[in-house]
Coordinates of C-alpha atoms in Angstrom, one line a residue:
X895 CA -0.1 0.0 -0.1
X896 CA 1.1 3.4 -1.1
X897 CA 1.8 6.6 0.9
X898 CA -0.8 7.7 -1.7
X899 CA -3.4 6.1 -1.0
X900 CA -3.8 7.3 2.8
X901 CA -2.6 10.4 2.5
X902 CA -6.4 11.7 1.2
X903 CA -8.2 9.6 3.3
X904 CA -6.2 11.5 6.4
X905 CA -6.5 14.8 5.1
X906 CA -9.9 14.2 4.8
X907 CA -10.4 13.3 8.2
X908 CA -9.0 16.6 8.9
X909 CA -11.0 18.5 7.4
X910 CA -14.2 16.4 8.3
X911 CA -13.0 16.7 12.6
X912 CA -12.1 20.6 12.1
X913 CA -15.4 22.0 9.7
X914 CA -18.3 19.0 10.7
X915 CA -19.4 17.2 14.0
X916 CA -21.4 14.5 14.3
X917 CA -21.7 10.8 15.0
X918 CA -23.2 9.5 12.1
X919 CA -23.8 6.0 12.6
X920 CA -26.8 4.4 10.2
X921 CA -27.9 0.3 10.0
X922 CA -27.2 -2.1 9.4
X923 CA -24.5 -1.5 11.7
X924 CA -23.5 1.2 9.3
X925 CA -21.9 -1.6 6.2
X926 CA -24.5 -2.8 4.2
X927 CA -27.3 -3.0 2.8
X928 CA -25.0 -1.4 -0.3
X929 CA -26.6 -2.2 -3.1
X930 CA -30.1 -1.6 -4.8
X931 CA -33.4 -2.1 -3.4
X932 CA -31.6 -3.7 0.4
X933 CA -34.0 -3.1 3.6
X934 CA -32.5 -4.5 7.3
X935 CA -33.1 -3.8 10.4
X936 CA -31.1 -3.6 14.1
X937 CA -32.5 -4.0 17.7
X938 CA -29.2 -2.1 19.8
X939 CA -29.5 -2.2 23.4
X940 CA -27.6 0.6 24.9
X941 CA -26.5 1.3 29.0
X942 CA -25.5 4.4 30.4
X943 CA -24.4 5.1 33.9
X944 CA -22.5 7.4 36.3
X945 CA -22.0 8.4 39.8
X946 CA -19.1 10.7 39.4
X947 CA -20.8 14.5 40.4
X948 CA -19.5 17.7 38.4
X949 CA -19.1 20.8 38.7
X950 CA -17.7 21.8 34.8
X951 CA -14.9 19.6 34.9
X952 CA -14.3 19.5 38.5
X953 CA -15.2 16.2 40.4
X954 CA -17.2 16.8 43.5
X955 CA -17.7 14.7 46.7
X956 CA -20.3 12.7 46.9
X957 CA -22.0 11.9 50.2
X958 CA -25.8 11.3 48.8
X959 CA -24.0 8.7 46.3
X960 CA -26.3 10.2 43.5
X961 CA -26.5 8.1 40.7
X962 CA -27.5 8.0 37.3
X963 CA -28.5 4.6 34.9
X964 CA -30.3 4.3 31.6
X965 CA -31.0 1.8 29.5
X966 CA -32.0 2.2 25.8
X967 CA -33.6 -0.1 23.4
X968 CA -33.4 1.1 19.9
X969 CA -35.5 -0.3 16.9
X970 CA -33.9 1.0 13.7
X971 CA -34.6 0.1 9.9
X972 CA -32.9 0.9 6.7
X973 CA -34.5 1.0 2.9
X974 CA -32.1 1.8 -0.2
X975 CA -33.3 3.1 -3.7
X976 CA -29.9 2.8 -4.7
X977 CA -26.3 2.2 -3.0
X978 CA -26.3 5.6 -3.2
X979 CA -29.4 6.5 -1.5
X980 CA -31.2 5.2 1.8
X981 CA -33.7 6.0 3.9
X982 CA -33.4 4.7 7.9
X983 CA -35.2 5.6 11.0
X984 CA -34.3 5.2 14.9
X985 CA -37.0 4.6 17.3
X986 CA -35.4 4.4 21.1
X987 CA -37.6 2.9 23.9
X988 CA -36.2 4.4 27.1
X989 CA -35.9 3.8 31.0
X990 CA -34.3 5.4 33.3
X991 CA -33.9 6.0 36.8
X992 CA -31.7 8.7 39.2
X993 CA -31.2 9.2 42.7
X994 CA -32.5 12.4 43.7
X995 CA -32.8 13.8 46.9
X996 CA -36.0 15.7 48.8
X997 CA -36.2 18.8 50.2
X998 CA -35.8 16.9 53.7
X999 CA -32.7 16.1 53.0
X1000 CA -33.2 11.9 52.1
X1001 CA -33.0 10.4 48.6
X1002 CA -35.7 7.7 46.5
X1003 CA -35.0 6.7 43.0
X1004 CA -37.4 9.1 40.9
X1005 CA -38.3 6.4 37.5
X1006 CA -38.8 7.5 33.9
X1007 CA -39.9 5.3 30.8
X1008 CA -41.0 6.2 26.9
X1009 CA -40.5 6.8 23.9
X1010 CA -37.7 9.0 22.9
X1011 CA -37.1 11.3 19.8
X1012 CA -37.6 9.0 16.4
X1013 CA -35.1 10.0 13.7
X1014 CA -35.6 10.2 10.2
X1015 CA -32.0 10.2 7.6
X1016 CA -32.0 10.0 3.9
X1017 CA -27.6 9.3 4.2
X1018 CA -26.6 9.7 1.0
X1019 CA -23.1 8.2 -0.5
X1020 CA -20.7 8.8 -3.1
X1021 CA -18.6 5.1 -3.2
X1022 CA -15.1 5.1 -4.2
X1023 CA -13.4 1.5 -5.7
X1024 CA -10.2 2.0 -6.2
X1025 CA -7.3 -1.4 -6.7
X1026 CA -5.9 -1.2 -3.2
X1027 CA -9.1 0.3 -0.8
X1028 CA -12.5 0.8 -1.3
X1029 CA -15.1 4.2 0.6
X1030 CA -17.3 6.7 0.5
X1031 CA -18.3 10.6 1.5
X1032 CA -21.7 11.4 2.5
X1033 CA -24.0 13.7 3.8
X1034 CA -27.0 12.6 6.2
X1035 CA -30.0 15.5 6.5
X1036 CA -32.0 13.8 9.8
X1037 CA -35.4 15.5 11.8
X1038 CA -36.2 14.2 15.0
X1039 CA -39.2 14.3 16.8
X1040 CA -42.2 12.7 18.9
X1041 CA -40.7 11.8 22.1
X1042 CA -42.1 11.9 25.4
X1043 CA -42.1 15.2 27.6
X1044 CA -44.5 15.6 30.2
X1045 CA -42.8 13.7 33.0
X1046 CA -41.1 15.9 35.6
X1047 CA -37.6 13.6 34.9
X1048 CA -37.9 13.8 30.7
X1049 CA -37.4 12.2 28.3
X1050 CA -37.3 14.3 25.3
X1051 CA -38.5 18.1 25.0
X1052 CA -40.8 17.6 22.7
X1053 CA -39.7 19.5 19.9
X1054 CA -39.0 18.8 16.3
X1055 CA -35.4 19.6 15.2
X1056 CA -33.6 19.5 12.2
X1057 CA -30.0 17.9 11.7
X1058 CA -27.3 18.0 8.8
X1059 CA -24.6 14.9 8.9
X1060 CA -21.2 14.0 7.6
X1061 CA -20.0 10.8 6.9
X1062 CA -16.8 9.1 5.3
X1063 CA -15.2 5.5 5.0
X1064 CA -11.9 3.8 3.5
X1065 CA -11.1 0.5 3.7
X1066 CA -8.7 -1.6 2.6
X1067 CA -8.3 -5.8 3.2
X1068 CA -6.9 -5.1 6.5
X1069 CA -7.8 -1.3 7.9
X1070 CA -11.1 0.6 8.1
X1071 CA -11.2 4.2 9.1
X1072 CA -14.9 6.0 9.2
X1073 CA -15.6 9.4 10.5
X1074 CA -19.1 11.1 11.0
X1075 CA -20.7 13.4 12.7
X1076 CA -23.9 15.3 13.0
X1077 CA -25.4 18.9 14.1
X1078 CA -28.6 19.5 15.3
X1079 CA -30.7 22.8 15.3
X1080 CA -32.6 22.7 18.2
X1081 CA -36.1 24.1 18.1
X1082 CA -37.3 24.4 21.9
X1083 CA -37.5 27.8 23.0
X1084 CA -34.3 28.3 25.5
X1085 CA -32.5 24.7 24.3
X1086 CA -29.3 25.2 22.8
X1087 CA -28.0 22.8 19.4
X1088 CA -26.1 19.9 20.0
X1089 CA -23.4 17.9 18.5
X1090 CA -21.1 15.5 18.2
X1091 CA -18.4 13.5 16.3
X1092 CA -17.1 10.4 16.2
X1093 CA -13.7 8.7 14.5
X1094 CA -12.9 4.7 14.1
X1095 CA -9.7 3.0 13.3
X1096 CA -10.6 -0.4 12.6
X1097 CA -8.6 -3.7 12.0
X1098 CA -10.0 -6.4 9.8
X1099 CA -8.8 -9.8 11.8
X1100 CA -11.0 -12.4 9.5
X1101 CA -13.2 -12.6 6.9
X1102 CA -16.0 -12.1 8.7
X1103 CA -15.0 -10.0 12.0
X1104 CA -13.5 -6.9 12.7
X1105 CA -12.2 -5.4 16.0
X1106 CA -11.9 -1.5 16.3
X1107 CA -10.9 1.5 18.4
X1108 CA -13.7 4.3 18.4
X1109 CA -13.6 7.7 19.8
X1110 CA -16.7 9.7 20.9
X1111 CA -17.3 13.4 21.2
X1112 CA -20.6 15.0 21.6
X1113 CA -21.6 18.1 23.2
X1114 CA -25.7 18.3 24.6
X1115 CA -25.5 22.1 24.7
X1116 CA -27.5 22.4 28.0
X1117 CA -26.0 19.0 30.2
X1118 CA -23.0 17.9 29.3
X1119 CA -19.6 17.9 27.3
X1120 CA -18.6 14.1 27.1
X1121 CA -15.0 12.8 25.0
X1122 CA -15.4 9.4 25.6
X1123 CA -13.6 6.0 24.0
X1124 CA -13.0 2.4 23.6
X1125 CA -13.3 -1.1 22.2
X1126 CA -15.5 -2.4 19.6
X1127 CA -16.0 -5.7 17.9
X1128 CA -18.3 -6.7 15.0
X1129 CA -18.5 -10.5 13.6
X1130 CA -20.8 -10.9 10.2
X1131 CA -22.2 -14.3 10.7
X1132 CA -23.7 -15.4 7.3
X1133 CA -24.2 -12.0 5.3
X1134 CA -27.4 -11.3 6.4
X1135 CA -27.1 -11.8 10.7
X1136 CA -24.7 -9.5 12.1
X1137 CA -23.6 -8.1 15.5
X1138 CA -21.8 -5.4 17.0
X1139 CA -20.4 -4.7 20.9
X1140 CA -19.1 -1.3 22.0
X1141 CA -18.0 0.2 25.1
X1142 CA -16.8 3.6 26.0
X1143 CA -15.3 5.2 29.1
X1144 CA -14.8 9.0 29.2
X1145 CA -11.5 10.7 28.9
X1146 CA -13.3 14.2 29.5
X1147 CA -16.1 15.1 31.3
X1148 CA -18.0 19.2 31.5
X1149 CA -21.0 19.3 33.1
X1150 CA -23.0 22.7 32.8
X1151 CA -23.2 24.2 36.6
X1152 CA -23.3 21.1 38.3
X1153 CA -24.7 17.8 38.4
X1154 CA -24.2 14.0 37.3
X1155 CA -21.4 13.3 34.2
X1156 CA -22.3 11.1 31.5
X1157 CA -20.2 8.2 32.6
X1158 CA -19.6 4.9 30.7
X1159 CA -21.4 3.1 27.6
X1160 CA -22.0 0.2 26.8
X1161 CA -24.1 -0.8 23.4
X1162 CA -25.4 -4.8 22.2
X1163 CA -26.2 -4.7 18.5
X1164 CA -27.9 -7.5 16.6
X1165 CA -28.9 -7.0 12.9
X1166 CA -30.3 -8.5 9.7
X1167 CA -30.1 -7.6 6.2
X1168 CA -31.6 -8.5 3.0

């Protein structure tokens, strides 16, 4: 593999990181389908938790043992009219709880469950196939809506928001580089925009399996900033069924005002494509 093969992906990576933030993962496993008329779906189980109390980026003592736990079940689907254009949908159901302190100083678990915002996207990709590598560059217009917003410990603010994402991928026989980003324009009054970026470098250790290291930066706009990374394992069972496991732990967190940090994340996914 010549230096020239890697030069343009590295330059584009730098441009994306500087100019266009966001997490652009799309079903199925951000891998397939790449053919006309392809369709599929996946289910992800995501677990988040933290007992790190912070003010800004400074750790605070936590005598009340404050903690939050969140379990997200995300149902996601895709249909491709053409390998370069597709439509995706993500419908997450959230169960979450946190330890809250009452006015009398006692503490109790506060719980909430319901639908988070449904996300619809139309990823548009330009594929590039060369002798030693293949890949794509793409844009991802998106909209989110319909989340439950009635509970005091609410899951969504209930607004309809719009986003633009970017995606980039370069893959050789041995290695794969993926970069993504999305910027959300928040329509709820008093809420700031949010955005995220992701970079994933993987190694194809088997014709059906890959291991990767992923880094994410998330700026919620109104709650926290979260920079985290960790290992990813992917396996293609039979060209129809695919699995993915991710674990991420924070390297840097910043909480607006004071509160619990976002903390650690585990994601377990199973998808099928036809």
